[in-house]
Structure formats: structure tokens, C-alpha cells
Amino acid sequence: HTHLRGLDLSYSHPGDSGVRALSAAKLDTLTLLVDHGGENRTKPGPRKYGCQLTLDPNTARRGLSLSEGNRRVTHTPGRREPYPDHPERFESVLQVVCRESVCERCYWEAEFSVSEGGGVYIAVTYKGISRKGKGPDCRFGFNKNSWRLECIKPSYSDKLSYSVRHNKNPTHIPVPSSPYRRAGVCDDAGRGVCVYRVGVCVDRPAGTLSFYSVSDSDTLTLLHRFHTHFTQHTPSVLDFMCVTPQCPSANWSRHTQHTHTYTLRYTDTHTHTYTHTLTHTLS
């Protein structure tokens, strides 16, 4: 005879009644696992692993402003937030790390607005990444401990230019069809501002990190999948960059005349309701 010794319902949704029924069976030799359950586990694809993330104000460089319960970050050139000194704060690079670490499997989405010539980086890194200086040890995607998706808005198209980077090595990604939504908002120069959404899925048991573009119809398009062996807990991170009209560089300068402000926010993958508050200034 074959006896059932374990039942793993992790990342499933048996419901309270189902858990009670299985528990009431009083099977002494049965190990029942119901970790990470909930209604969102009935969603198709990676969204079944949806998780809630918040940004850690103790890690944000002073050029980044957090709001909406630390789920939204905005970079406004020329303004430094009065954050207290903290050993985990990024000293020189415009980066911020989430408070929560990624366990087993996790999926989240980030939404951002961007105008011509700029973009954002969305990444996953180990917590041990350096916080001091501007070298590769503290820049997401420039070392073996971090991976990033680069989302750049060219001046000639509403479609983003995507690439990924790991351990300094870039890989260009062909632009998928219709990955953007025009917000009907203009910046001070009269240029239209678009809203974009991307998804990130970490599957530690499978050793994969996947980046997706998300369309208006909530369709996921796989952009790139890394295959790796995760050895530590990995928080998600955000990194900002800007390409200015005068100086096509990722470095910010107090003397730049036309610098952009970008807002990026995490969306709620549990309820799947999205709000689109934009912050975009030109100085």
C-alpha cells in the first residue's frame, strides 16, 4: 500500500473551509503545507505569486522622495531630502531598495512615467551590495550580485527601448508591440508623457528572474529571463537615470539646464487595481 505522507498546497488557494477539512481529518502521518496561500493564487501565470513591496527610506539617496506609504518614489533634480544618516543609505548613486526581501517565489509590477530622452532601471539585488561611492560594486547590474532591466524612452518613438544588464554585460531586447499607455498629460515643454508598466518575477526554486512588459489589456510579454542560482534573499530595487538633451549621459549635473523628473510606483498585484498619479517636472 502507498500512504500519503505530505500534501504541499503552498501558493494555492484551498480556502479556509478546505484547510479546516484537511486538518479535521486527523491524519497523524500527513504533513500539510499551506504557506503563501490566498485568492491571488488562482490568477494565471506569474501573477499568482503577487506580493506587496514598500521602499525603504533608510536606503534612498537624498535626491529621491518617497510618498504614498513608501510605494512611490520621485526624483526631482536640485532638491535633497532631509534624510538622516544611515549605514544602508546609498551615498552617491540614485538608488533605493525595498524593505521586504524576496522569498521562494514573488511577482510585482512597477509603473512609471517618462518623457523623451529619459528612463528608469528596475532591478533585483542582494542586500549586501555596497552603498558607498559610484563604482560597479554599488551600481545595479554592474556586478555579479544584481540584475537590472533598463527602460529608456527614445526621442523618436513612444515605445521604450529595453535592455538588461548583469555583471556589466548588457543585452538589448527587441521592443514588443504596444507596451505603453499615453496618459494625456504634457510636461512644461508641451511634450506628451506616457505611462509604462513592467512586471518582475523571482522564482528561487527554479533559479529564474523574469522581466515582463504589461500592456493596457494586462497582457504580459516576456522581455528576458535570467537563469541563476540564488544564494541569498534578494530585495527588489529601483534606480533612476536621465539622458539630458544637452548631455546624453546618465550622470546628473547641477548645471544641466533641461533635466527631467521621473516618478515610479509599485502597483497592487493582489487587487489588480491601478492608479496613475504622475509627477513630471522640467527645470
Coordinates of C-alpha atoms in Angstrom, one line a residue:
H1 CA 0.0 0.0 0.0
T2 CA 1.1 3.6 -0.7
H3 CA 0.5 6.1 2.1
L4 CA 0.2 9.9 1.6
R5 CA 2.8 11.4 4.0
G6 CA 2.7 15.0 2.8
L7 CA 0.4 17.4 1.0
D8 CA 2.0 20.7 -0.3
L9 CA -0.6 23.3 -1.1
S10 CA 1.8 26.2 -0.9
Y11 CA 0.9 29.0 -3.4
S12 CA -2.6 27.5 -3.8
H13 CA -6.0 28.6 -2.6
P14 CA -7.8 25.7 -0.8
G15 CA -9.8 28.3 1.2
D16 CA -10.4 28.3 4.9
S17 CA -13.0 25.5 4.6
G18 CA -10.6 23.3 2.7
V19 CA -7.8 23.8 5.3
R20 CA -10.2 23.0 8.1
A21 CA -11.5 19.9 6.3
L22 CA -8.0 18.6 5.8
S23 CA -6.9 19.4 9.3
A24 CA -10.0 17.8 10.8
A25 CA -9.2 14.5 9.0
K26 CA -6.6 13.9 11.8
L27 CA -4.1 12.1 9.7
D28 CA -1.2 11.8 12.1
T29 CA 1.3 10.9 9.4
L30 CA 0.2 13.7 7.0
T31 CA 2.3 16.9 6.8
L32 CA 0.1 19.7 5.4
L33 CA 1.8 22.8 3.9
V34 CA -0.4 25.8 3.1
D35 CA 2.2 28.6 3.1
H36 CA 1.7 31.7 0.9
G37 CA -1.9 31.0 0.1
G38 CA -4.7 33.4 -0.8
E39 CA -7.2 34.2 -3.6
N40 CA -4.5 35.8 -5.7
R41 CA -3.0 32.2 -6.1
T42 CA -5.9 31.5 -8.5
K43 CA -4.6 34.0 -11.0
P44 CA -2.9 32.7 -14.2
G45 CA 0.8 32.9 -14.9
P46 CA 3.3 34.6 -12.6
R47 CA 0.6 36.9 -11.1
K48 CA -0.3 34.0 -8.8
Y49 CA 2.9 34.9 -6.9
G50 CA 1.9 38.6 -6.4
C51 CA 3.5 40.2 -3.3
Q52 CA 3.3 43.7 -1.7
L53 CA 6.5 45.7 -1.6
T54 CA 7.4 49.0 0.1
L55 CA 10.5 51.2 -0.4
D56 CA 13.0 51.5 2.5
P57 CA 13.6 55.2 3.3
N58 CA 16.8 54.3 5.1
T59 CA 18.3 53.3 1.7
A60 CA 17.1 56.1 -0.5
R61 CA 19.7 58.6 -1.7
R62 CA 18.8 62.1 -0.7
G63 CA 17.8 63.0 -4.3
L64 CA 14.8 60.7 -4.1
S65 CA 11.5 61.5 -2.4
L66 CA 9.2 58.7 -1.2
S67 CA 5.4 59.0 -0.8
E68 CA 2.1 57.0 -0.8
G69 CA 3.2 54.8 2.1
N70 CA 6.7 54.4 0.6
R71 CA 5.2 52.8 -2.6
R72 CA 6.1 55.7 -4.8
V73 CA 9.5 57.4 -5.5
T74 CA 10.1 60.6 -7.3
H75 CA 13.4 62.2 -8.4
T76 CA 13.4 66.0 -8.5
P77 CA 16.8 67.5 -9.6
G78 CA 18.2 70.1 -7.3
R79 CA 16.3 69.0 -4.2
R80 CA 17.8 66.9 -1.5
E81 CA 15.5 65.2 1.0
P82 CA 16.5 65.7 4.7
Y83 CA 17.0 62.0 5.4
P84 CA 19.1 61.2 8.5
D85 CA 22.5 59.5 8.1
H86 CA 22.1 55.7 7.9
P87 CA 24.7 53.0 7.1
E88 CA 22.4 51.4 4.4
R89 CA 21.7 54.7 2.5
F90 CA 23.2 54.9 -1.0
E91 CA 25.8 57.7 -0.8
S92 CA 26.2 58.7 -4.4
V93 CA 24.1 56.7 -6.8
L94 CA 20.3 57.4 -7.3
Q95 CA 19.1 54.1 -6.0
V96 CA 16.6 52.8 -3.4
V97 CA 16.0 49.3 -2.1
C98 CA 12.7 47.8 -1.0
R99 CA 12.2 46.9 2.7
E100 CA 11.0 43.4 2.0
S101 CA 13.2 40.5 0.8
V102 CA 12.0 38.1 -1.8
C103 CA 11.3 34.6 -0.6
E104 CA 10.7 31.4 -2.7
R105 CA 8.5 33.0 -5.4
C106 CA 7.4 36.6 -5.8
Y107 CA 5.9 38.7 -8.6
W108 CA 5.4 42.5 -8.6
E109 CA 4.7 45.3 -11.0
A110 CA 6.1 48.8 -11.2
E111 CA 4.5 51.7 -13.1
F112 CA 6.4 54.8 -14.2
S113 CA 6.0 58.0 -16.3
V114 CA 8.8 59.2 -18.6
S115 CA 9.2 61.7 -21.4
E116 CA 11.7 61.8 -24.3
G117 CA 15.3 61.1 -23.5
G118 CA 15.0 59.5 -20.1
G119 CA 14.2 56.3 -18.3
V120 CA 14.4 54.1 -15.2
Y121 CA 16.2 51.0 -14.2
I122 CA 14.3 48.3 -12.3
A123 CA 16.5 45.7 -10.6
V124 CA 16.9 42.8 -8.2
T125 CA 20.0 42.7 -5.9
Y126 CA 21.4 41.0 -2.8
K127 CA 21.2 43.2 0.3
G128 CA 25.0 43.1 0.6
I129 CA 25.5 45.5 -2.3
S130 CA 27.8 48.3 -1.5
R131 CA 26.3 51.7 -0.5
K132 CA 29.4 53.9 -0.8
G133 CA 30.8 55.5 -3.8
K134 CA 29.9 55.3 -7.5
G135 CA 31.9 52.2 -8.5
P136 CA 30.5 49.0 -10.0
D137 CA 30.2 47.4 -6.6
C138 CA 27.3 49.6 -5.7
R139 CA 25.6 50.0 -9.2
F140 CA 22.8 47.6 -10.0
G141 CA 23.7 45.4 -13.0
F142 CA 27.4 46.1 -12.9
N143 CA 28.3 43.3 -10.6
K144 CA 27.5 39.6 -10.1
N145 CA 25.1 40.2 -7.3
S146 CA 22.5 42.3 -9.2
W147 CA 20.4 42.2 -12.3
R148 CA 18.5 45.1 -13.9
L149 CA 16.1 46.0 -16.6
E150 CA 16.8 49.3 -18.4
C151 CA 13.8 51.1 -19.7
I152 CA 14.8 54.0 -21.9
K153 CA 12.4 56.4 -23.8
P154 CA 14.0 57.4 -27.1
S155 CA 13.1 60.8 -28.6
Y156 CA 11.7 59.3 -31.9
S157 CA 9.2 56.8 -30.5
D158 CA 6.6 56.2 -27.8
K159 CA 7.9 52.7 -27.4
L160 CA 10.5 52.0 -24.8
S161 CA 14.0 50.7 -25.6
Y162 CA 14.6 47.7 -23.3
S163 CA 17.8 46.1 -22.3
V164 CA 19.0 44.0 -19.4
R165 CA 22.4 44.1 -17.6
H166 CA 24.2 41.7 -15.3
N167 CA 27.8 41.8 -14.2
K168 CA 28.4 44.8 -16.6
N169 CA 27.2 42.8 -19.6
P170 CA 24.2 44.4 -21.5
T171 CA 21.7 42.5 -23.7
H172 CA 19.4 44.5 -26.0
I173 CA 15.8 43.4 -26.2
P174 CA 13.6 44.0 -29.2
V175 CA 10.7 46.3 -28.4
P176 CA 7.4 44.4 -28.0
S177 CA 4.2 45.7 -29.6
S178 CA 2.2 48.4 -27.8
P179 CA 3.8 48.3 -24.4
Y180 CA 2.8 51.8 -23.4
R181 CA -0.2 53.9 -22.5
R182 CA -0.4 57.6 -23.3
A183 CA -1.5 59.5 -20.2
G184 CA -2.9 62.6 -21.8
V185 CA -0.5 64.7 -19.7
C186 CA 2.1 67.1 -21.0
D187 CA 5.3 68.4 -19.4
D188 CA 6.2 72.1 -19.3
A189 CA 7.6 71.9 -22.8
G190 CA 4.3 70.5 -24.2
R191 CA 5.6 67.0 -24.8
G192 CA 3.3 64.1 -24.1
V193 CA 4.1 62.0 -21.0
C194 CA 3.5 58.2 -21.3
V195 CA 2.9 55.7 -18.5
Y196 CA 4.5 52.3 -18.6
R197 CA 4.2 49.2 -16.5
V198 CA 6.6 46.3 -16.2
G199 CA 6.4 43.1 -14.2
V200 CA 9.2 41.2 -12.3
C201 CA 9.0 37.6 -11.2
V202 CA 11.6 35.9 -9.0
D203 CA 11.4 32.1 -8.7
R204 CA 14.1 31.0 -6.3
P205 CA 13.5 27.2 -6.5
A206 CA 13.6 27.3 -10.3
G207 CA 16.6 29.7 -10.3
T208 CA 14.9 32.2 -12.7
L209 CA 14.4 36.0 -12.8
S210 CA 11.9 37.2 -15.4
F211 CA 11.1 40.7 -16.6
Y212 CA 7.8 41.4 -18.4
S213 CA 6.2 44.4 -20.2
V214 CA 2.5 44.9 -19.3
S215 CA 0.0 46.2 -21.9
D216 CA -3.2 48.2 -21.4
S217 CA -5.1 44.9 -21.6
D218 CA -3.0 43.5 -18.7
T219 CA -1.2 41.1 -21.1
L220 CA 2.3 40.1 -20.0
T221 CA 5.1 39.9 -22.6
L222 CA 8.3 38.2 -21.5
L223 CA 11.2 40.6 -22.1
H224 CA 14.1 38.5 -20.7
R225 CA 14.7 35.6 -18.3
F226 CA 17.9 35.2 -16.3
H227 CA 18.8 31.7 -15.2
T228 CA 20.9 31.7 -12.0
H229 CA 21.3 30.1 -8.6
F230 CA 20.1 32.4 -5.8
T231 CA 22.2 32.0 -2.7
Q232 CA 20.8 34.8 -0.6
H233 CA 17.4 36.6 0.0
T234 CA 17.1 39.2 -2.7
P235 CA 15.2 42.5 -2.3
S236 CA 13.9 44.4 -5.4
V237 CA 15.4 47.8 -6.1
L238 CA 14.8 50.9 -8.1
D239 CA 17.4 53.0 -9.9
F240 CA 16.9 56.3 -11.8
M241 CA 18.7 57.7 -14.8
C242 CA 18.3 60.6 -17.1
V243 CA 19.6 61.4 -20.6
T244 CA 19.5 65.2 -21.0
P245 CA 19.1 66.9 -24.4
Q246 CA 22.4 68.8 -24.0
C247 CA 24.5 66.0 -22.5
P248 CA 23.5 62.4 -23.3
S249 CA 24.8 60.9 -20.1
A250 CA 23.4 59.0 -17.1
N251 CA 25.1 61.4 -14.7
W252 CA 23.1 64.2 -13.1
S253 CA 24.6 67.7 -13.0
R254 CA 23.6 70.8 -11.1
H255 CA 24.5 72.8 -14.2
T256 CA 22.2 70.9 -16.6
Q257 CA 19.5 73.2 -18.0
H258 CA 16.9 70.6 -19.0
T259 CA 16.7 67.8 -16.5
H260 CA 13.7 65.5 -16.1
T261 CA 11.9 64.3 -13.1
Y262 CA 10.5 60.7 -13.1
T263 CA 8.1 59.0 -10.8
L264 CA 7.9 55.2 -10.3
R265 CA 5.4 53.4 -8.2
Y266 CA 4.6 49.9 -7.2
T267 CA 1.1 48.7 -8.2
D268 CA -1.1 46.4 -6.2
T269 CA -0.8 42.9 -7.7
H270 CA -3.3 41.5 -5.2
T271 CA -6.4 43.5 -6.1
H272 CA -5.1 44.4 -9.6
T273 CA -6.4 48.0 -9.4
Y274 CA -4.1 50.6 -10.8
T275 CA -3.9 54.3 -10.2
H276 CA -1.8 56.6 -12.4
T277 CA -0.6 59.7 -10.5
L278 CA 2.1 61.3 -12.5
T279 CA 4.9 63.6 -11.4
H280 CA 6.9 65.2 -14.2
T281 CA 8.7 68.5 -14.0
L282 CA 11.2 70.3 -16.2
S283 CA 13.7 72.7 -14.8

